Tab-separated table of C-alpha atoms in Angstrom:
chain	number	residue	atom	x	y	z
A	11	MET	CA	0.000	-0.005	0.000
A	12	THR	CA	1.208	3.467	-0.869
A	13	THR	CA	-1.122	5.379	1.425
A	14	GLU	CA	-1.147	5.384	5.210
A	15	ARG	CA	-4.928	5.396	5.255
A	16	VAL	CA	-6.759	2.561	3.508
A	17	ARG	CA	-9.608	3.736	1.314
A	18	TRP	CA	-12.491	1.264	1.015
A	19	GLY	CA	-14.691	0.763	-2.023
A	20	ILE	CA	-18.061	-0.925	-1.485
A	21	LEU	CA	-19.331	-3.175	-4.272
A	22	GLY	CA	-23.079	-3.496	-3.721
A	23	ALA	CA	-25.555	-1.191	-2.000
A	24	GLY	CA	-27.796	-3.501	0.049
A	25	ASN	CA	-28.384	-4.023	3.741
A	26	ILE	CA	-25.150	-5.847	4.528
A	27	ALA	CA	-23.189	-3.093	2.799
A	28	ARG	CA	-24.995	-0.502	4.890
A	29	THR	CA	-24.114	-2.305	8.127
A	30	PHE	CA	-20.484	-2.739	7.067
A	31	VAL	CA	-20.086	0.921	6.125
A	32	GLY	CA	-21.721	2.072	9.359
A	33	ASP	CA	-19.299	-0.019	11.423
A	34	LEU	CA	-16.269	1.166	9.458
A	35	VAL	CA	-17.200	4.824	9.756
A	36	ALA	CA	-17.898	4.454	13.487
A	37	GLN	CA	-14.425	2.904	13.849
A	38	GLY	CA	-12.868	5.845	12.027
A	39	LEU	CA	-11.997	3.913	8.843
A	40	GLU	CA	-12.353	5.561	5.444
A	41	VAL	CA	-14.995	4.642	2.860
A	42	ALA	CA	-14.162	6.341	-0.436
A	43	ALA	CA	-16.710	5.032	-2.949
A	44	VAL	CA	-19.701	2.742	-3.532
A	45	ALA	CA	-20.968	1.069	-6.697
A	46	SER	CA	-24.211	-0.525	-7.784
A	47	ARG	CA	-25.466	-1.683	-11.157
A	48	GLU	CA	-28.027	1.086	-10.727
A	49	ALA	CA	-26.374	4.512	-10.615
A	50	THR	CA	-29.354	6.043	-8.786
A	51	ARG	CA	-29.200	3.425	-6.043
A	52	ALA	CA	-25.463	3.952	-5.594
A	53	ALA	CA	-25.943	7.731	-5.420
A	54	GLU	CA	-28.684	7.424	-2.820
A	55	PHE	CA	-26.557	5.035	-0.751
A	56	ALA	CA	-23.597	7.413	-0.944
A	57	ALA	CA	-25.727	10.392	0.096
A	58	GLU	CA	-27.242	8.460	3.029
A	59	LEU	CA	-23.848	7.396	4.399
A	60	SER	CA	-21.771	10.435	3.358
A	61	ILE	CA	-19.620	8.495	0.905
A	62	PRO	CA	-17.896	10.946	-1.452
A	63	THR	CA	-18.124	8.960	-4.711
A	64	SER	CA	-20.668	6.642	-6.287
A	65	TYR	CA	-20.645	4.603	-9.496
A	66	GLY	CA	-23.235	2.890	-11.657
A	67	SER	CA	-20.843	0.093	-12.575
A	68	TYR	CA	-18.528	-2.223	-10.708
A	69	GLU	CA	-15.838	-1.782	-13.323
A	70	ALA	CA	-15.660	1.955	-12.544
A	71	LEU	CA	-15.236	1.215	-8.833
A	72	VAL	CA	-12.378	-1.196	-9.462
A	73	ALA	CA	-10.697	1.295	-11.810
A	74	ASP	CA	-10.869	4.162	-9.298
A	75	PRO	CA	-7.288	5.003	-8.196
A	76	GLY	CA	-8.741	6.491	-4.999
A	77	VAL	CA	-9.917	3.051	-3.862
A	78	ASP	CA	-7.374	0.756	-2.182
A	79	VAL	CA	-9.503	-2.280	-1.307
A	80	ILE	CA	-12.910	-3.628	-2.396
A	81	TYR	CA	-15.604	-5.101	-0.152
A	82	ILE	CA	-18.051	-7.325	-2.064
A	83	ALA	CA	-21.519	-7.146	-0.526
A	84	THR	CA	-23.700	-8.818	-3.166
A	85	PRO	CA	-25.524	-12.214	-3.095
A	86	GLN	CA	-23.320	-15.315	-3.194
A	87	ALA	CA	-24.188	-16.113	-6.812
A	88	PHE	CA	-22.140	-13.093	-7.951
A	89	HIS	CA	-19.179	-13.220	-5.586
A	90	ALA	CA	-16.800	-15.107	-7.868
A	91	GLU	CA	-17.203	-12.952	-10.956
A	92	GLN	CA	-16.915	-9.758	-8.919
A	93	ALA	CA	-13.918	-10.986	-6.950
A	94	LEU	CA	-12.217	-11.926	-10.220
A	95	LEU	CA	-12.981	-8.444	-11.543
A	96	ALA	CA	-11.295	-6.850	-8.524
A	97	ILE	CA	-8.345	-9.226	-8.671
A	98	ASP	CA	-7.846	-8.575	-12.391
A	99	GLY	CA	-7.784	-4.866	-11.539
A	100	GLY	CA	-5.117	-5.492	-8.900
A	101	LYS	CA	-7.394	-4.508	-6.011
A	102	PRO	CA	-7.329	-6.386	-2.676
A	103	VAL	CA	-10.770	-7.765	-1.928
A	104	LEU	CA	-12.860	-8.776	1.085
A	105	VAL	CA	-15.634	-11.115	-0.094
A	106	GLU	CA	-18.805	-11.424	1.959
A	107	LYS	CA	-19.566	-14.914	3.216
A	108	SER	CA	-20.346	-17.405	1.878
A	109	PHE	CA	-17.141	-16.946	-0.080
A	110	THR	CA	-18.597	-18.075	-3.420
A	111	ASN	CA	-21.487	-20.080	-4.825
A	112	ASP	CA	-19.545	-23.370	-4.703
A	113	ALA	CA	-16.086	-24.845	-4.217
A	114	PRO	CA	-14.960	-24.745	-7.885
A	115	GLU	CA	-15.677	-21.004	-7.951
A	116	ALA	CA	-13.716	-20.568	-4.728
A	117	GLU	CA	-10.780	-22.437	-6.237
A	118	ARG	CA	-10.816	-20.147	-9.275
A	119	VAL	CA	-10.852	-17.002	-7.149
A	120	VAL	CA	-7.998	-18.221	-4.963
A	121	ALA	CA	-5.932	-19.342	-7.959
A	122	ALA	CA	-6.395	-15.959	-9.619
A	123	ALA	CA	-5.457	-14.078	-6.451
A	124	ARG	CA	-2.309	-16.120	-5.973
A	125	ALA	CA	-1.291	-15.839	-9.607
A	126	LYS	CA	-1.790	-12.055	-9.504
A	127	GLY	CA	-0.340	-11.582	-6.010
A	128	VAL	CA	-3.503	-9.875	-4.755
A	129	PHE	CA	-4.882	-10.084	-1.207
A	130	VAL	CA	-8.244	-11.858	-0.795
A	131	MET	CA	-10.195	-12.808	2.344
A	132	GLU	CA	-13.610	-14.236	3.102
A	133	ALA	CA	-15.642	-11.864	5.249
A	134	MET	CA	-16.416	-14.309	8.055
A	135	TRP	CA	-16.671	-11.370	10.411
A	136	THR	CA	-17.417	-13.438	13.513
A	137	ARG	CA	-13.828	-14.783	13.587
A	138	PHE	CA	-12.430	-11.342	14.346
A	139	LEU	CA	-14.707	-10.283	17.191
A	140	PRO	CA	-13.505	-9.713	20.769
A	141	THR	CA	-15.614	-12.704	21.844
A	142	ALA	CA	-13.742	-14.953	19.408
A	143	ASP	CA	-10.411	-13.587	20.675
A	144	ALA	CA	-11.401	-14.337	24.261
A	145	ILE	CA	-12.459	-17.894	23.389
A	146	GLY	CA	-9.135	-18.351	21.637
A	147	ASP	CA	-7.326	-17.242	24.797
A	148	VAL	CA	-9.235	-19.827	26.873
A	149	LEU	CA	-8.366	-22.617	24.451
A	150	GLU	CA	-4.725	-21.556	24.224
A	151	ARG	CA	-4.419	-21.772	27.992
A	152	GLY	CA	-5.723	-25.339	27.862
A	153	SER	CA	-8.547	-24.544	30.255
A	154	ILE	CA	-10.842	-27.253	28.865
A	155	GLY	CA	-8.170	-29.747	27.791
A	156	GLU	CA	-8.046	-31.358	24.354
A	157	LEU	CA	-10.913	-30.412	22.026
A	158	VAL	CA	-13.476	-33.155	21.528
A	159	SER	CA	-16.551	-31.615	19.926
A	160	VAL	CA	-18.312	-28.393	18.955
A	161	SER	CA	-22.008	-27.793	18.373
A	162	SER	CA	-24.111	-24.884	17.187
A	163	SER	CA	-27.672	-23.988	16.251
A	164	HIS	CA	-28.659	-21.193	13.901
A	165	PHE	CA	-32.338	-20.598	13.261
A	166	GLN	CA	-33.940	-17.508	11.706
A	167	ASN	CA	-37.445	-16.841	10.444
A	168	LEU	CA	-36.659	-15.465	6.973
A	169	ASP	CA	-38.635	-14.930	3.807
A	170	VAL	CA	-38.104	-18.176	1.888
A	171	ALA	CA	-40.501	-17.453	-0.982
A	172	PRO	CA	-39.079	-18.253	-4.435
A	173	THR	CA	-38.996	-14.533	-5.191
A	174	SER	CA	-36.897	-13.699	-2.138
A	175	ARG	CA	-33.086	-13.662	-2.009
A	176	HIS	CA	-33.115	-16.552	0.464
A	177	GLY	CA	-35.449	-18.737	-1.564
A	178	ASN	CA	-34.181	-17.975	-5.054
A	179	PRO	CA	-31.565	-20.433	-6.389
A	180	GLN	CA	-30.442	-17.892	-8.988
A	181	LEU	CA	-29.319	-15.614	-6.156
A	182	GLY	CA	-27.507	-18.352	-4.264
A	183	GLY	CA	-30.337	-18.761	-1.766
A	184	GLY	CA	-30.363	-21.499	0.821
A	185	VAL	CA	-29.882	-22.039	4.520
A	186	MET	CA	-26.319	-23.352	4.240
A	187	ALA	CA	-25.065	-20.328	2.313
A	188	ASP	CA	-26.659	-17.766	4.621
A	189	LEU	CA	-26.910	-19.392	8.075
A	190	GLY	CA	-25.340	-22.842	8.100
A	191	VAL	CA	-22.004	-21.446	6.947
A	192	TYR	CA	-21.574	-19.917	10.407
A	193	GLY	CA	-21.786	-23.312	12.073
A	194	ILE	CA	-19.626	-25.072	9.508
A	195	SER	CA	-16.976	-22.330	9.710
A	196	PHE	CA	-17.184	-22.483	13.515
A	197	ALA	CA	-16.493	-26.233	13.426
A	198	SER	CA	-13.752	-25.808	10.837
A	199	ARG	CA	-11.999	-23.185	12.887
A	200	TYR	CA	-11.598	-25.422	15.926
A	201	LEU	CA	-11.537	-28.937	14.442
A	202	GLY	CA	-10.404	-28.549	10.846
A	203	GLU	CA	-11.843	-30.007	7.653
A	204	PRO	CA	-14.234	-32.945	8.162
A	205	THR	CA	-13.404	-36.485	7.127
A	206	SER	CA	-17.002	-37.729	6.867
A	207	MET	CA	-20.544	-36.515	7.439
A	208	LEU	CA	-24.149	-37.437	8.135
A	209	VAL	CA	-26.774	-35.058	6.766
A	210	ASP	CA	-30.539	-34.632	6.980
A	211	GLY	CA	-32.552	-31.680	5.783
A	212	GLU	CA	-35.342	-30.215	3.700
A	213	ALA	CA	-35.289	-28.544	0.302
A	214	SER	CA	-37.886	-26.427	-1.506
A	215	GLU	CA	-39.490	-27.379	-4.818
A	216	LEU	CA	-36.828	-25.253	-6.517
A	217	GLY	CA	-34.080	-27.244	-4.809
A	218	VAL	CA	-33.118	-24.568	-2.275
A	219	ASP	CA	-32.042	-26.050	1.069
A	220	LEU	CA	-34.334	-24.801	3.826
A	221	SER	CA	-33.043	-26.755	6.838
A	222	ALA	CA	-30.094	-28.977	7.679
A	223	SER	CA	-28.802	-31.175	10.470
A	224	VAL	CA	-25.119	-31.876	9.895
A	225	LEU	CA	-22.952	-34.232	11.944
A	226	LEU	CA	-19.286	-34.114	10.954
A	227	ARG	CA	-16.312	-36.265	11.904
A	228	HIS	CA	-13.017	-34.402	11.982
A	229	GLY	CA	-10.573	-37.190	12.764
A	230	ALA	CA	-9.073	-38.365	16.066
A	231	GLY	CA	-12.566	-39.096	17.367
A	232	ARG	CA	-13.644	-35.438	17.223
A	233	THR	CA	-17.095	-34.432	15.984
A	234	SER	CA	-19.233	-31.373	15.322
A	235	ALA	CA	-22.978	-30.838	15.025
A	236	THR	CA	-24.607	-28.010	13.125
A	237	LEU	CA	-28.374	-27.466	13.239
A	238	THR	CA	-29.867	-24.751	11.054
A	239	ARG	CA	-33.064	-23.673	9.343
A	240	MET	CA	-34.339	-20.395	7.904
A	241	ASP	CA	-38.086	-20.653	8.428
A	242	ALA	CA	-38.197	-20.660	12.271
A	243	PRO	CA	-36.570	-18.727	15.138
A	244	GLY	CA	-34.180	-20.226	17.666
A	245	SER	CA	-31.822	-19.537	20.554
A	246	ASN	CA	-28.665	-19.647	18.362
A	247	ARG	CA	-26.241	-20.895	20.976
A	248	ALA	CA	-23.066	-22.963	20.699
A	249	ALA	CA	-20.692	-25.065	22.782
A	250	ILE	CA	-17.070	-26.168	22.612
A	251	VAL	CA	-16.330	-29.362	24.530
A	252	GLY	CA	-12.922	-30.472	25.722
A	253	SER	CA	-11.528	-33.419	27.679
A	254	ASP	CA	-11.471	-31.349	30.888
A	255	GLY	CA	-14.405	-28.962	30.509
A	256	TRP	CA	-16.476	-26.971	28.078
A	257	ILE	CA	-17.485	-23.500	26.919
A	258	ASP	CA	-21.138	-22.474	26.657
A	259	ILE	CA	-21.500	-19.595	24.172
A	260	ASP	CA	-24.607	-17.487	24.631
A	261	SER	CA	-26.989	-16.261	21.956
A	262	VAL	CA	-26.138	-15.344	19.351
A	263	PHE	CA	-22.996	-17.456	19.191
A	264	TYR	CA	-21.554	-15.950	15.995
A	265	ALA	CA	-21.797	-12.304	17.116
A	266	SER	CA	-20.424	-10.295	20.028
A	267	THR	CA	-21.768	-12.160	23.012
A	268	SER	CA	-20.956	-13.689	26.392
A	269	PHE	CA	-19.774	-17.157	27.334
A	270	THR	CA	-19.084	-19.324	30.367
A	271	VAL	CA	-16.230	-21.776	30.885
A	272	TYR	CA	-16.822	-24.872	33.068
A	273	ASP	CA	-14.447	-27.523	34.317
A	274	GLY	CA	-15.127	-31.221	33.799
A	275	GLY	CA	-15.416	-32.258	37.418
A	276	ARG	CA	-18.552	-33.643	39.016
A	277	GLY	CA	-19.345	-30.245	40.417
A	278	GLN	CA	-19.186	-28.675	36.972
A	279	ARG	CA	-17.582	-25.649	38.515
A	280	GLU	CA	-17.717	-22.348	36.645
A	281	LEU	CA	-14.168	-21.244	35.812
A	282	LEU	CA	-14.763	-18.026	33.896
A	283	ARG	CA	-17.598	-15.769	32.851
A	284	PHE	CA	-16.915	-13.505	29.849
A	285	ASP	CA	-19.457	-10.688	29.498
A	286	LYS	CA	-20.647	-9.345	26.195
A	287	PRO	CA	-18.020	-6.897	24.949
A	288	GLN	CA	-18.898	-3.272	24.374
A	289	HIS	CA	-18.005	-1.807	20.981
A	290	VAL	CA	-19.594	0.353	18.318
A	291	GLY	CA	-21.944	-1.173	15.767
A	292	ARG	CA	-22.410	-4.828	14.946
A	293	GLY	CA	-18.695	-5.572	14.926
A	294	MET	CA	-17.972	-5.846	11.209
A	295	GLN	CA	-15.122	-3.348	11.587
A	296	PHE	CA	-12.848	-5.973	13.169
A	297	GLN	CA	-12.541	-7.951	9.937
A	298	ALA	CA	-11.781	-4.679	8.114
A	299	LEU	CA	-9.045	-3.950	10.643
A	300	GLU	CA	-7.583	-7.390	9.931
A	301	VAL	CA	-7.583	-6.643	6.202
A	302	GLU	CA	-5.812	-3.350	6.813
A	303	ARG	CA	-3.284	-5.084	9.067
A	304	CYS	CA	-2.546	-7.683	6.387
A	305	LEU	CA	-2.145	-5.037	3.716
A	306	SER	CA	0.213	-3.026	5.893
A	307	ALA	CA	2.255	-6.178	6.595
A	308	GLY	CA	2.342	-7.208	2.940
A	309	GLU	CA	0.424	-10.417	3.611
A	310	LEU	CA	-1.638	-11.852	0.731
A	311	GLU	CA	-4.078	-13.702	2.980
A	312	SER	CA	-5.121	-13.667	6.620
A	313	PRO	CA	-3.819	-16.407	8.924
A	314	ARG	CA	-7.123	-16.108	10.774
A	315	MET	CA	-9.214	-16.876	7.669
A	316	PRO	CA	-6.906	-18.746	5.276
A	317	LEU	CA	-7.971	-19.126	1.671
A	318	ASP	CA	-7.507	-22.891	1.649
A	319	GLU	CA	-9.889	-23.099	4.599
A	320	SER	CA	-12.476	-21.013	2.756
A	321	ILE	CA	-12.256	-23.496	-0.122
A	322	ALA	CA	-12.619	-26.430	2.303
A	323	ILE	CA	-15.698	-24.839	3.905
A	324	MET	CA	-17.240	-24.438	0.450
A	325	ARG	CA	-16.585	-28.128	-0.233
A	326	THR	CA	-18.457	-29.014	2.943
A	327	LEU	CA	-21.382	-26.742	2.061
A	328	ASP	CA	-21.527	-28.247	-1.443
A	329	GLU	CA	-21.647	-31.797	-0.076
A	330	VAL	CA	-24.340	-30.963	2.492
A	331	ARG	CA	-26.514	-29.338	-0.155
A	332	ALA	CA	-25.970	-32.193	-2.590
A	333	ARG	CA	-27.101	-34.738	0.000
A	334	ILE	CA	-30.202	-32.746	0.903
A	335	ALA	CA	-31.070	-32.401	-2.807
A	336	ALA	CA	-30.506	-36.121	-3.399
A	337	ALA	CA	-32.721	-37.034	-0.486
A	338	ARG	CA	-35.506	-34.838	-1.826
A	339	SER	CA	-35.197	-36.263	-5.320
A	340	SER	CA	-35.408	-39.787	-3.891
A	341	SER	CA	-38.455	-38.884	-1.841
A	342	VAL	CA	-40.246	-37.253	-4.807
A	343	SER	CA	-39.534	-40.193	-7.106
A	344	ARG	CA	-41.069	-42.731	-4.739
């Protein structure tokens, strides 16, 4: 980077982009431009959030010399083509989760970034929160012994109509892409890539996955369980279990929240209570700070969200969705 201050360009002008920009501005980071395929929408977004420049094309945003890094905030179905556009333009890019539509797309994005020497990171914002840092400290100290299992539930009552973003396969809709990815990434972070899986779930008539129950084996006898659906509410809690204790993570587990550490004795004694951290906004600024740190250090990917892991997570999502689709096809054919 040639400038001391990193200037962000926002590709997409929807709700997630609005949250991201709000958190960056509250943190004191600089947002230089926004782009949408509709110039009017981009201009309105820029005026609302005091962004100095707006564009009616993504190509113009990437070509802007006043933009140092691109944040992609569009539906999953478009992530790969837009990431490749930014990479081809030599712009570092933060790609909203899920990283891409499928694993082959993820592999193409990563290969292009590495060939071009351009920084890329999946925007799994929950990994960079103070809560995640505190959990990492507990595990590093060995407070719960060797990791054995993790579990999570993620339920939201969303619009799953075929015309909605969540229910439309052309927009990358589906519970695994929007909600289940949190649980799968959570398991991947602590236990690594799975070696086998059991899957049950429900798909819509259009083939969009609506719910999933995913049991993964990660080797060495370790397992994870991810429960998710997008047509009902839930507590959205999680747990990390070790040989000598466990961590109960309060709702909602993937955001800034509290947790309790217990030992594994018969008394199940509470070892530590971590209260919900206080910070501005939702907390999406922490992943942006990691991007800026990496750029300053000359790193082409983040050690906290490695590109190979993003590809592996996409492989898991693909396999889960394929099994749910196959089960539905078998049921319909009977």
